[in-house]
mmCIF file of C-alpha atoms in Angstrom:
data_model
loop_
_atom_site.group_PDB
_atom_site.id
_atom_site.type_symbol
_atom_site.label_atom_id
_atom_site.label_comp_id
_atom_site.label_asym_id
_atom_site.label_seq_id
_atom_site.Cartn_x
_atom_site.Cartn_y
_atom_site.Cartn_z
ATOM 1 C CA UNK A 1 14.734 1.904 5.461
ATOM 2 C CA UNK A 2 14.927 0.251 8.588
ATOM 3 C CA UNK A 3 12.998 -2.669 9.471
ATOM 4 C CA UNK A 4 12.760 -0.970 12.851
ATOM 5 C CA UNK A 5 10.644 2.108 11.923
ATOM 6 C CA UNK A 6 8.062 -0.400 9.451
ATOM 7 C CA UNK A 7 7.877 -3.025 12.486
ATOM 8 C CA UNK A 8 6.585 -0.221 14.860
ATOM 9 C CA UNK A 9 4.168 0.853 12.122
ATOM 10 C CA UNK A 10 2.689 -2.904 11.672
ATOM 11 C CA UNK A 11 1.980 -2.574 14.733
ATOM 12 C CA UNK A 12 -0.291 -0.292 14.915
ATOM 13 C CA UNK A 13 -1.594 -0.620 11.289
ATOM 14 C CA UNK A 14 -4.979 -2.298 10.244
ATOM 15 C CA UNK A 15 -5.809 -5.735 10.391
ATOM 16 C CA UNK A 16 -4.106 -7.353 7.288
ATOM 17 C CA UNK A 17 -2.235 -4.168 6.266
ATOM 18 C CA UNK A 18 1.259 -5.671 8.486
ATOM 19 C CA UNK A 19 1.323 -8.888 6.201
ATOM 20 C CA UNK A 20 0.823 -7.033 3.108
ATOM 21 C CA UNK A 21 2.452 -3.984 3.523
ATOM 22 C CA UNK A 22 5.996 -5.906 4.577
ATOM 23 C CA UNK A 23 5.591 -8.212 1.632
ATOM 24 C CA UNK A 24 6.170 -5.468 -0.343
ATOM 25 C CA UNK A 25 9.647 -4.498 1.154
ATOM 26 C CA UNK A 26 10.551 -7.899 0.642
ATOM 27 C CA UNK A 27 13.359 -7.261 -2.176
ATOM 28 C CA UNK A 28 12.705 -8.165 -5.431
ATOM 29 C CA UNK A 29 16.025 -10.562 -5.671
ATOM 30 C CA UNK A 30 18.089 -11.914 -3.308
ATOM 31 C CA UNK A 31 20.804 -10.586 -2.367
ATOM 32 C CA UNK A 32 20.428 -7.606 -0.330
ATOM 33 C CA UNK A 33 22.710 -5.155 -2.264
ATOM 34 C CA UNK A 34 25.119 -5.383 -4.925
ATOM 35 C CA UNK A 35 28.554 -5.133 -4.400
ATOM 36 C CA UNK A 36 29.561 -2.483 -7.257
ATOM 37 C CA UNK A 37 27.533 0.995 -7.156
ATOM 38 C CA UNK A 38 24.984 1.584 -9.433
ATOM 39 C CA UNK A 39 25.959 3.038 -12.604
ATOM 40 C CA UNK A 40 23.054 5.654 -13.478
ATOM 41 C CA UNK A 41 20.547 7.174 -11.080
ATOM 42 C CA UNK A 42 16.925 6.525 -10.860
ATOM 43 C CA UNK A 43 14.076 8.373 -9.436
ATOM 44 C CA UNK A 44 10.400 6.603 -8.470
ATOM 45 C CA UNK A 45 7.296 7.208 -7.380
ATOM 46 C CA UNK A 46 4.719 4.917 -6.141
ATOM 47 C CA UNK A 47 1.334 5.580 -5.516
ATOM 48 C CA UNK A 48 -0.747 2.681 -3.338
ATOM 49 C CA UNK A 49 -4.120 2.281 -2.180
ATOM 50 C CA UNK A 50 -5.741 -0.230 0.331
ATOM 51 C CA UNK A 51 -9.132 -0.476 1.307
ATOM 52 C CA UNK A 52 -10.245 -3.738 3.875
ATOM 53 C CA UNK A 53 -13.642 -4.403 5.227
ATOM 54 C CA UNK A 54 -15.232 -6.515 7.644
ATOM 55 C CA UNK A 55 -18.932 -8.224 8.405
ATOM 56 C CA UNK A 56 -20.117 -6.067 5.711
ATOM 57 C CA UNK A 57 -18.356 -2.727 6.069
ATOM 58 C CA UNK A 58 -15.657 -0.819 5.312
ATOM 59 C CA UNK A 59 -13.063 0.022 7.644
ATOM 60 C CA UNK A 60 -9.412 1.264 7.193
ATOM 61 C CA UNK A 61 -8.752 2.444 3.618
ATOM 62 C CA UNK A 62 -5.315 4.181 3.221
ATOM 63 C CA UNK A 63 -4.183 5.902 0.561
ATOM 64 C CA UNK A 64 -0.012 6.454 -0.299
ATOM 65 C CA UNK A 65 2.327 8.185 -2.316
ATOM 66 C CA UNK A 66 6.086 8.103 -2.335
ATOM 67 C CA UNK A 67 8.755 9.745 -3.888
ATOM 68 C CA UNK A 68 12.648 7.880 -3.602
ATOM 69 C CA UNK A 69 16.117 8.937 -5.573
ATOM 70 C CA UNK A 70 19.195 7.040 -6.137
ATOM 71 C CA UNK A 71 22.394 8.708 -6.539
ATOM 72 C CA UNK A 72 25.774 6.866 -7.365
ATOM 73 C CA UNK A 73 28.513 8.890 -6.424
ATOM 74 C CA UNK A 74 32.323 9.081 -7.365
ATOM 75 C CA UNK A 75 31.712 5.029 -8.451
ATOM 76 C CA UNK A 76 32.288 4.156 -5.334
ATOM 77 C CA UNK A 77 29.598 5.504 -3.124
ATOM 78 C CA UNK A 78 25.522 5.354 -3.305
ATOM 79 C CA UNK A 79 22.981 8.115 -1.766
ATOM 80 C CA UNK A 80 19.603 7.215 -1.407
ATOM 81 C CA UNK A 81 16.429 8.628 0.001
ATOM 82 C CA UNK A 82 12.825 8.505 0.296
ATOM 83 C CA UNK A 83 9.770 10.302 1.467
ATOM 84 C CA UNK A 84 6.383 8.992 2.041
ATOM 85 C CA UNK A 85 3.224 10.529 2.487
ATOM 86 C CA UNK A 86 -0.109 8.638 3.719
ATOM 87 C CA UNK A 87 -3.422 9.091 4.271
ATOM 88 C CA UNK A 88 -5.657 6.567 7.212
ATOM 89 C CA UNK A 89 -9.073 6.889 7.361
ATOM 90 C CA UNK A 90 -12.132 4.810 8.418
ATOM 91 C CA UNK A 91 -14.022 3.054 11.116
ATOM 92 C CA UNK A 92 -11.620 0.885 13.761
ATOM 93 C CA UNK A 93 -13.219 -1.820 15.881
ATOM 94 C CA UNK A 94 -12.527 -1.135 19.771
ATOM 95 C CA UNK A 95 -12.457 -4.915 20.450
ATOM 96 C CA UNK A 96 -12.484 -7.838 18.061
ATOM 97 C CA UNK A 97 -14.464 -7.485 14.973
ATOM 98 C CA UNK A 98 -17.305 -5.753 16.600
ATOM 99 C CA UNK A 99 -18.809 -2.987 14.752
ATOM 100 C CA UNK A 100 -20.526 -1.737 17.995
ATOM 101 C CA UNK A 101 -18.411 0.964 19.504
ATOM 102 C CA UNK A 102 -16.466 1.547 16.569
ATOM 103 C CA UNK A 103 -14.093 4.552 16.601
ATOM 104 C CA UNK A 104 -13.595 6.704 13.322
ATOM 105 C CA UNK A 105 -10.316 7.674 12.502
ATOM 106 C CA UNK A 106 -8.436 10.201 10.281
ATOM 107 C CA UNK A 107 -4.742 10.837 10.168
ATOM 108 C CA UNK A 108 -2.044 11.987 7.828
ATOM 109 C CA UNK A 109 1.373 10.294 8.415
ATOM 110 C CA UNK A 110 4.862 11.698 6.844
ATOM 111 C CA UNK A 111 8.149 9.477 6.387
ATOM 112 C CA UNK A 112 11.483 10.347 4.820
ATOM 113 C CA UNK A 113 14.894 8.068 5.203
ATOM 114 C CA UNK A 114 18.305 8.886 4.186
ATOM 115 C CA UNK A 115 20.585 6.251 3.368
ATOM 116 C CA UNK A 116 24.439 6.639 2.455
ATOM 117 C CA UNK A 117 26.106 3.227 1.102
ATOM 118 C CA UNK A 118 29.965 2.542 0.466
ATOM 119 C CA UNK A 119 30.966 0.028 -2.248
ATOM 120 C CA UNK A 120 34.315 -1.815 -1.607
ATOM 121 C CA UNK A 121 35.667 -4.651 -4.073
ATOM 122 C CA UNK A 122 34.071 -7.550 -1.912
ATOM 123 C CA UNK A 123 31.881 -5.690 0.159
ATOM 124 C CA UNK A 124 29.446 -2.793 1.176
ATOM 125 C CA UNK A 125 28.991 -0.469 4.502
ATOM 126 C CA UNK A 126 25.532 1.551 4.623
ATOM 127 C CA UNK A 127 24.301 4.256 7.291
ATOM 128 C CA UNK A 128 21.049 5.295 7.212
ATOM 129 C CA UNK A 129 18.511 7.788 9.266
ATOM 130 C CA UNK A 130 14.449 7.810 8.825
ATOM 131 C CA UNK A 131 11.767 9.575 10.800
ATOM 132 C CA UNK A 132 8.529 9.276 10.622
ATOM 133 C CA UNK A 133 5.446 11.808 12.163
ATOM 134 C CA UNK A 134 1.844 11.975 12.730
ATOM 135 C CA UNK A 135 -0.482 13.632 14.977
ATOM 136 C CA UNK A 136 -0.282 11.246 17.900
ATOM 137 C CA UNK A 137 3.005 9.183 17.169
ATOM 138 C CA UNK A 138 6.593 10.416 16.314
ATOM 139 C CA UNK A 139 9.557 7.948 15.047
ATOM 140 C CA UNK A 140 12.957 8.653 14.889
ATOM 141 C CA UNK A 141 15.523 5.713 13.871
ATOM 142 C CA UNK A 142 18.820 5.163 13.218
ATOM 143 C CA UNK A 143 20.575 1.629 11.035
ATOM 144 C CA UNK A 144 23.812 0.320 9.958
ATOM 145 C CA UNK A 145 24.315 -2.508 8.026
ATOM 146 C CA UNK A 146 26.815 -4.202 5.702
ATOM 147 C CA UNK A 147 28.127 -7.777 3.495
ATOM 148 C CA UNK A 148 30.656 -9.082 3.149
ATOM 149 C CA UNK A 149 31.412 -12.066 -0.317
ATOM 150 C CA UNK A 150 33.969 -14.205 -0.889
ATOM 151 C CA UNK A 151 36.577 -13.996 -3.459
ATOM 152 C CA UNK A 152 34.714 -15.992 -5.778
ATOM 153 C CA UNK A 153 31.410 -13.817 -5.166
ATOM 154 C CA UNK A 154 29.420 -17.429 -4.811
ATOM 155 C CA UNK A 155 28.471 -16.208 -0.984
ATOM 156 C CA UNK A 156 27.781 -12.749 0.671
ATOM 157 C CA UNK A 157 27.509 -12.949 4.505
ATOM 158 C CA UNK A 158 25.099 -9.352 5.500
ATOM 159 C CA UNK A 159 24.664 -8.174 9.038
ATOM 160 C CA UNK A 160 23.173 -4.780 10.243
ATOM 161 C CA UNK A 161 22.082 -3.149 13.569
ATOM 162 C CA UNK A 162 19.196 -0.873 13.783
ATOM 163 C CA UNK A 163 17.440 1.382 16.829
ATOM 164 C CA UNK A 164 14.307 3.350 16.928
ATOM 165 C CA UNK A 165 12.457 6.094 19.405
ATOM 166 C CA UNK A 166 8.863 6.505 19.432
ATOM 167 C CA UNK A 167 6.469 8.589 21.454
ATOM 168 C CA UNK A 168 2.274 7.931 21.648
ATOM 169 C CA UNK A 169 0.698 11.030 22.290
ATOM 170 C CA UNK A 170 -3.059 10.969 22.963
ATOM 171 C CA UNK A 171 -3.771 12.833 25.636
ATOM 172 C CA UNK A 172 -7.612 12.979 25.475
ATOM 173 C CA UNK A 173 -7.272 9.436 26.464
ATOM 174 C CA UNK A 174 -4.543 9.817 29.072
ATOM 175 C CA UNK A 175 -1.801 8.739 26.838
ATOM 176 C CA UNK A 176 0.837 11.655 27.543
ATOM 177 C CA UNK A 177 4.422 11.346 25.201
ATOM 178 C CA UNK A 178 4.717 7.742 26.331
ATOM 179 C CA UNK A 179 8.166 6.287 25.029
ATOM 180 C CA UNK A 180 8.701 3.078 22.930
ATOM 181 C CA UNK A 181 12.678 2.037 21.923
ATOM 182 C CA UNK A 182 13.020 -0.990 19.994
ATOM 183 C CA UNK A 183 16.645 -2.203 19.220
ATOM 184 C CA UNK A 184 17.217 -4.946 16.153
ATOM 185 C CA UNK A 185 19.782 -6.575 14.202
ATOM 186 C CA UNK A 186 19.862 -8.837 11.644
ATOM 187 C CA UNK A 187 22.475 -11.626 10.313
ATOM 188 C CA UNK A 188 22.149 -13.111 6.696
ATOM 189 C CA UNK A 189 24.200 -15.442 4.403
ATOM 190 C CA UNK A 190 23.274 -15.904 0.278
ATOM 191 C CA UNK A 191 24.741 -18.431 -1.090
ATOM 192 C CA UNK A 192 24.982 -19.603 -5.212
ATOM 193 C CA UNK A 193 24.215 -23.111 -5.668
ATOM 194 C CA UNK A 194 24.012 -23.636 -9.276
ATOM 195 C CA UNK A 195 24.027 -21.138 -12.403
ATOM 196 C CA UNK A 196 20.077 -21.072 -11.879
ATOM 197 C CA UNK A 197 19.779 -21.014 -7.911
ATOM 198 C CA UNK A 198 20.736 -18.903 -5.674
ATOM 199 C CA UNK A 199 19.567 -18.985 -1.531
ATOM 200 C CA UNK A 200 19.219 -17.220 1.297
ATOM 201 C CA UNK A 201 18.802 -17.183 4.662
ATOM 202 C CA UNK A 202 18.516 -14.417 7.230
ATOM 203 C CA UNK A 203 18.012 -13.940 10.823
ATOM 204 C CA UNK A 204 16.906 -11.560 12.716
ATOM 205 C CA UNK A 205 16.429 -10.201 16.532
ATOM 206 C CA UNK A 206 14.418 -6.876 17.893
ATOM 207 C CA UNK A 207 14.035 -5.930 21.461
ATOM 208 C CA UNK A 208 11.173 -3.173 22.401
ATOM 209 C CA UNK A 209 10.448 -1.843 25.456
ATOM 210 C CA UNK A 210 7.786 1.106 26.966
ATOM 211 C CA UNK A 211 4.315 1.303 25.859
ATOM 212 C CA UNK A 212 3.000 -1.323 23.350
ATOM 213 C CA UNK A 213 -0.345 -1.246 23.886
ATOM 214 C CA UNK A 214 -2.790 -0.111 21.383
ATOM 215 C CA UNK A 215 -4.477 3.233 23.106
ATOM 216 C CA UNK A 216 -7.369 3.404 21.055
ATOM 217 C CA UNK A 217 -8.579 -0.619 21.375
ATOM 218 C CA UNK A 218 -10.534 -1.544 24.392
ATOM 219 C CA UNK A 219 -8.923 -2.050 27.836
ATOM 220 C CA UNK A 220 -5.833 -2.527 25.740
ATOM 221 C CA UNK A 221 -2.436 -3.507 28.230
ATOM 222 C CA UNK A 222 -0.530 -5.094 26.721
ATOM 223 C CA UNK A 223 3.313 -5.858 29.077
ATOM 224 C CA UNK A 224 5.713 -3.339 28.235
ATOM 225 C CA UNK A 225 8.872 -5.475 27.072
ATOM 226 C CA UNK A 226 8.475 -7.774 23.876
ATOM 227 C CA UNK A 227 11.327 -10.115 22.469
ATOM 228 C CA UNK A 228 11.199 -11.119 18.721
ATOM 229 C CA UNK A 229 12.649 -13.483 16.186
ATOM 230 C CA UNK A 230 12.195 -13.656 12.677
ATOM 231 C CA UNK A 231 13.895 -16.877 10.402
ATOM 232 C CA UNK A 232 13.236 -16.282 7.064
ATOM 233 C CA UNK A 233 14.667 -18.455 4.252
ATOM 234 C CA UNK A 234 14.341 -17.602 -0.018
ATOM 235 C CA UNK A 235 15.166 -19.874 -2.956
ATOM 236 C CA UNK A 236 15.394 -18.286 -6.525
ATOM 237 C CA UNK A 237 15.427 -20.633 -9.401
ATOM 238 C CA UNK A 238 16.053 -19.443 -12.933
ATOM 239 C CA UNK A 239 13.887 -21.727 -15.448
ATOM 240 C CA UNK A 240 16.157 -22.264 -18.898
ATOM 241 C CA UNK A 241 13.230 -23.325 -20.562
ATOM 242 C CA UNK A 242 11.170 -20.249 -19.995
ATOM 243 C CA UNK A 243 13.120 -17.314 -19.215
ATOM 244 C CA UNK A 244 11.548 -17.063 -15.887
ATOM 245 C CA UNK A 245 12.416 -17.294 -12.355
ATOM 246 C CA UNK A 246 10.507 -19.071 -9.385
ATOM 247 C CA UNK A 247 11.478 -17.199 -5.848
ATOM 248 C CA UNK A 248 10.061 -19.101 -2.557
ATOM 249 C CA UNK A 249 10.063 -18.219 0.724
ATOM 250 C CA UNK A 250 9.268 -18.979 4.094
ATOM 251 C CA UNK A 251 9.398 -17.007 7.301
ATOM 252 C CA UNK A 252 8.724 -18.086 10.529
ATOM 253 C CA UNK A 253 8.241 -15.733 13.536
ATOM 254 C CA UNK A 254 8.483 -15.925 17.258
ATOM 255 C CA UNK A 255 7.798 -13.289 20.059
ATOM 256 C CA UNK A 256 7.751 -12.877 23.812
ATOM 257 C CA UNK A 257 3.826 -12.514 23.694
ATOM 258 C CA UNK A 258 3.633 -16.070 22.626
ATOM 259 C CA UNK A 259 2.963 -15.297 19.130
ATOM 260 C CA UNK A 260 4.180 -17.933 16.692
ATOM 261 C CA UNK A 261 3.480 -17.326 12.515
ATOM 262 C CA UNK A 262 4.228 -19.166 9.483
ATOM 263 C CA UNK A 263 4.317 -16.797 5.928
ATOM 264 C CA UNK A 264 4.729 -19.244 2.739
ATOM 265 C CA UNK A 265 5.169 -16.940 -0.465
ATOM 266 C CA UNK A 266 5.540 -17.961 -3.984
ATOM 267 C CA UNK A 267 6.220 -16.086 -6.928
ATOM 268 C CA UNK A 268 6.974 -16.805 -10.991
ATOM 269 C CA UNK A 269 8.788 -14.116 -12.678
ATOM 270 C CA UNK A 270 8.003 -13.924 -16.527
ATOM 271 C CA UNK A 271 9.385 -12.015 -19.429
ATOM 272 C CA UNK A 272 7.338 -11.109 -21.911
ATOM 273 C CA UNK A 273 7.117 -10.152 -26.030
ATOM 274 C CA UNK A 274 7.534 -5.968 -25.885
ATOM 275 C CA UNK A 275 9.545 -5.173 -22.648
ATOM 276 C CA UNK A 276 6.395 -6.634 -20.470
ATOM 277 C CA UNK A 277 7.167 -9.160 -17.233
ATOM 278 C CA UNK A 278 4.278 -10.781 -15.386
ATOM 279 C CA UNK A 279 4.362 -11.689 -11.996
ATOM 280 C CA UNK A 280 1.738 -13.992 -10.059
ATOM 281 C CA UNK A 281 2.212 -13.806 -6.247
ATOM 282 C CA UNK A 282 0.124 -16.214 -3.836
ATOM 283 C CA UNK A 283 1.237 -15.797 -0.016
ATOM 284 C CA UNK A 284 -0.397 -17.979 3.074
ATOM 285 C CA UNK A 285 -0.394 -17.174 6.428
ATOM 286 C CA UNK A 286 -1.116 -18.826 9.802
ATOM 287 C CA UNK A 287 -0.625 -17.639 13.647
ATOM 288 C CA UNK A 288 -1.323 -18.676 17.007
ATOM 289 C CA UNK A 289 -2.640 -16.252 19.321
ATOM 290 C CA UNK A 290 -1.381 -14.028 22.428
ATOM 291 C CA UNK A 291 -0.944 -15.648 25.313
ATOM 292 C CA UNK A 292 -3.189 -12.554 26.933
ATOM 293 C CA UNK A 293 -5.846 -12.092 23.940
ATOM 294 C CA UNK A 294 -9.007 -12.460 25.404
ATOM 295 C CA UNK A 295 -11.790 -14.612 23.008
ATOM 296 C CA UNK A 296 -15.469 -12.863 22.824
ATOM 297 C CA UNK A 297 -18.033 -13.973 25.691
ATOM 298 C CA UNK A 298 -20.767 -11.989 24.847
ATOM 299 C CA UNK A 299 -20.996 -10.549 21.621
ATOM 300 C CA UNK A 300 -21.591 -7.767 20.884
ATOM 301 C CA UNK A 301 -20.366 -6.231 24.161
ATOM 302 C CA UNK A 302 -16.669 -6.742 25.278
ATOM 303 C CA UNK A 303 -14.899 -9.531 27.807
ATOM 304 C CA UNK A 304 -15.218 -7.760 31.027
ATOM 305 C CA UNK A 305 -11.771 -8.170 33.171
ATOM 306 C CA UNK A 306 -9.854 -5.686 35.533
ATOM 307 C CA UNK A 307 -8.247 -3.060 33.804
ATOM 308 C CA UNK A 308 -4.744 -3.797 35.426
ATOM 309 C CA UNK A 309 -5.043 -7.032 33.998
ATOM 310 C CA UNK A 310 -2.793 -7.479 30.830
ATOM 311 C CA UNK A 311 -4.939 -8.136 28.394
ATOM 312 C CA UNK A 312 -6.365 -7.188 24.899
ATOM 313 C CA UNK A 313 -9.350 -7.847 22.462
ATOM 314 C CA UNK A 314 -7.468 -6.872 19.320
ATOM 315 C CA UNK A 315 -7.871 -9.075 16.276
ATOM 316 C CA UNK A 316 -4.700 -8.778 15.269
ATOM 317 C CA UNK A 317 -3.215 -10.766 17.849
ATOM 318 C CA UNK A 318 -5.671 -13.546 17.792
ATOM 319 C CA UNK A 319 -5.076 -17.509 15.802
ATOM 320 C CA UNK A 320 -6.330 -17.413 12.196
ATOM 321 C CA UNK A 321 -5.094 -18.410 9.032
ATOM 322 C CA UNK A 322 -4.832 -15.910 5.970
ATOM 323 C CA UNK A 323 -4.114 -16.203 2.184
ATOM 324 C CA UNK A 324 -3.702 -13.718 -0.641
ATOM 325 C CA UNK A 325 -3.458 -13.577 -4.038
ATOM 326 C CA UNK A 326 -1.834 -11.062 -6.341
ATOM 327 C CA UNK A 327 -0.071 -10.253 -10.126
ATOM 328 C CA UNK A 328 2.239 -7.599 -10.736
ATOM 329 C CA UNK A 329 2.685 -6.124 -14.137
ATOM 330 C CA UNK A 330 5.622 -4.007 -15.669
ATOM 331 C CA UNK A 331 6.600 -2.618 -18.613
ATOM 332 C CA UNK A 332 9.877 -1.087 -20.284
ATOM 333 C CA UNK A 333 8.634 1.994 -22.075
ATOM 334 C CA UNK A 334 12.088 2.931 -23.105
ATOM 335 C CA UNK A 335 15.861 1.956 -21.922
ATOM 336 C CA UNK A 336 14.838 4.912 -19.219
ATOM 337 C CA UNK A 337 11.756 4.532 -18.306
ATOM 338 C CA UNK A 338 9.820 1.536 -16.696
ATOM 339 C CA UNK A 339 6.032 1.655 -15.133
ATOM 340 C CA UNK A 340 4.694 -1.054 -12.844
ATOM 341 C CA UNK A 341 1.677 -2.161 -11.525
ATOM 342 C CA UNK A 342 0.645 -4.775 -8.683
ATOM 343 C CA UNK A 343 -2.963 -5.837 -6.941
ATOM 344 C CA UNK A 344 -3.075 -7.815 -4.008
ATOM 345 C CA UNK A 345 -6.225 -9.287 -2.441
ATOM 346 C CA UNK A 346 -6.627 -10.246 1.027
ATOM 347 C CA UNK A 347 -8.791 -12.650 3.332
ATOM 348 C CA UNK A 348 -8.208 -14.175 6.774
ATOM 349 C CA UNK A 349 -10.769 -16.449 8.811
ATOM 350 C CA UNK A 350 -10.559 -17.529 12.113
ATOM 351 C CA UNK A 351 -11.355 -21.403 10.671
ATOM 352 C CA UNK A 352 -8.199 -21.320 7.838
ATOM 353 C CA UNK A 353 -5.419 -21.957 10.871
ATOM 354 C CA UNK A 354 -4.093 -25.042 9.926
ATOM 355 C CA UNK A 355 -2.596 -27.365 12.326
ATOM 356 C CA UNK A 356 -4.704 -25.731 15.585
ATOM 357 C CA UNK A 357 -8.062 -24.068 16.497
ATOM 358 C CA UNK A 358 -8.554 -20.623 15.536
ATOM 359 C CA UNK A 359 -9.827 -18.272 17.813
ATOM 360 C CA UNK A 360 -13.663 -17.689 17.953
ATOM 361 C CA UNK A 361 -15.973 -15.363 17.484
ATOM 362 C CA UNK A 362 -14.411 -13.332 14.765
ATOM 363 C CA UNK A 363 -15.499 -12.255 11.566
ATOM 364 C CA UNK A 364 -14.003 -13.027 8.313
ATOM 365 C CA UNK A 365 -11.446 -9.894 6.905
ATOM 366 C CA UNK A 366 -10.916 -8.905 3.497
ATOM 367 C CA UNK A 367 -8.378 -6.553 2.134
ATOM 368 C CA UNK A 368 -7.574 -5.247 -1.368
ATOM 369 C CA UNK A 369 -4.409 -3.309 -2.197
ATOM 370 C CA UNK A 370 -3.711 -1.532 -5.531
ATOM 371 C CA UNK A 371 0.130 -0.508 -6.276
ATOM 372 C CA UNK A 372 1.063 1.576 -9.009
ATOM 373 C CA UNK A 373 4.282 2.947 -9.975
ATOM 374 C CA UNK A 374 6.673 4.878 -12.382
ATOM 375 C CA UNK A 375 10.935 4.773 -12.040
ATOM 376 C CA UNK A 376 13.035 6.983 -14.444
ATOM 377 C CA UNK A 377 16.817 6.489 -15.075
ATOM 378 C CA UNK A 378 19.095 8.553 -15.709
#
């Protein structure tokens, strides 16, 4: 679905579980759909588990399943639609990556997305809906997008529009059915170079306003408007000599709260004897931190400011550096039937921030992340 609805859930995920999680929705290949409809359907299901821990304990594991069909219709027309079922559990740190005063946590989340999408000789137009619920946040959002290629088919230009409406609900802690809209849109141009290399380059713009803070971190208060830009730039290259295909890419982000990242990702795609492709996958990662994260004074108890202050003590938006390292495995049992696998693992450190200081006082975070999955045609 919508970048909208997996932004507002990055948010508030685990430390390490934004970066990994999104690198998954990065598509495959290139360009972002196909201009003819697909001829057969397909149905999936993907299964993932994700475990991280921290100065010597576990914290967030989650635990996923999703189910997603693809319809072509009439030749001309595409339905597709997912839902998504997760499981969070574990120990959260209330402030940096103190284990003192950790809360324990246990919630079941439930996503499903619609998406219609009509194929025209140079182009496509898609409309899609997706909500998303748990027991103290509800997401409702709305996207349309569509590309346009030339006559040659040697460059698609994409653009697409997207708005979400969220509600926190916590009231134990005061946090009554607060509302959070974010508005986003995105403009993209692929381009073929050569028979082996194909680019692309995509831009995109979100706007959210109400409450952002983090209800269940420390003194969290965060201000309640945040800007965003995302560049992010891809290079396939098919190698003749192998069968393979290198696909790099870089992303750099931007936001209000003075948040600037770097995401380097490189992948080999190889085909294999017997149906099999491997696929290695390293990733690096580097941000600066909030211009109103507060460093640790005295550990293990919390920096001490007014609580009308905008501030916050959450890791996530402190500097540190991050790399991870992955392979994904798949297999063609039969012109139907293919069955995938993928392992990730994660670790950021405070001291890996290239070009600038990271911040201080934080432990070192690990994070391992086992996909599996099965697709049928039909």
């Amino acid at each position: 679905m919508a970048a909208t609805e997996r932004q507002s859930r990055a948010d508030r995920a685990p430390l390490g579980t934004g970066i990994l999680f999104a690198a998954l929705a990065i598509p495959g290949i290139l360009p972002a759909q196909a201009d003819t409809a697909p001829e057969r359907a397909q149905i999936s299901y993907k299964f993932l588990d994700y475990q991280d821990s921290q100065s010597g304990w576990e914290r967030i594991g989650v635990h996923a399943r999703a189910l997603s069909l693809l319809v072509p219709i009439a030749g001309e027309w595409s339905l597709e639609g997912s839902i998504t079922s997760d499981s969070v559990s574990g120990a959260s740190p209330a402030y940096h990556s103190q284990r003192f005063r950790a809360g324990q946590m246990q919630d079941q989340r439930t996503g499903r997305d619609l998406k219609v999408t009509r194929y025209f000789p140079r182009g496509t137009l898609s409309v899609g809906i997706a909500d998303s619920r748990e027991s103290d946040y509800v997401s409702k959002a709305f996207f349309v997008s569509g590309s346009l290629s030339s006559e040659d088919k040697n460059t698609t230009l994409s653009a697409g529009l997207g708005k979400s409406s969220d509600h926190i609900n916590v009231p134990e802690i005061g946090v009554n059915n607060e509302p959070k809209k974010v508005h986003d849109m995105m403009l993209g141009i692929t381009q073929t170079l050569t028979p082996t290399d194909i680019v692309q380059l995509t831009v995109t713009y979100a706007e959210a306003d109400g409450y952002l803070s983090d209800p269940y971190k420390y003194r969290d208060h965060r201000p309640d408007s945040k800007y965003q830009t995302a560049v992010l730039g891809r290079w396939n290259h098919h190698v003749s000599a192998t069968g393979g295909t290198t696909r790099l890419s870089y992303r750099y982000y931007t936001d209000s709260f003075d948040i600037q990242a770097h995401t380097l990702t490189a992948e080999y795609v190889q085909p294999l004897p017997w149906e099999f492709t491997v696929t290695p996958i390293v990733r690096l990662h580097s941000q600066s931190a909030a211009s109103f994260y507060l460093d640790p004074v005295n550990p293990p108890f919390p920096t001490i400011r007014p609580r009308s202050d905008i501030q916050s003590q959450d890791q996530r938006l402190s500097a540190f550096g991050g790399a991870s390292l992955g392979i994904k495995v798949s297999k063609r049992i039969s012109p139907d039937l293919v069955v995938d696998g993928r392992y990730e693992y994660y670790e950021q450190r405070s001291s890996w921030r290239p070009f600038g200081n990271g911040s201080p006082g934080i432990e070192p975070f690990r994070a391992n992340m086992l996909q599996l999955g099965i697709t049928y045609f039909f």
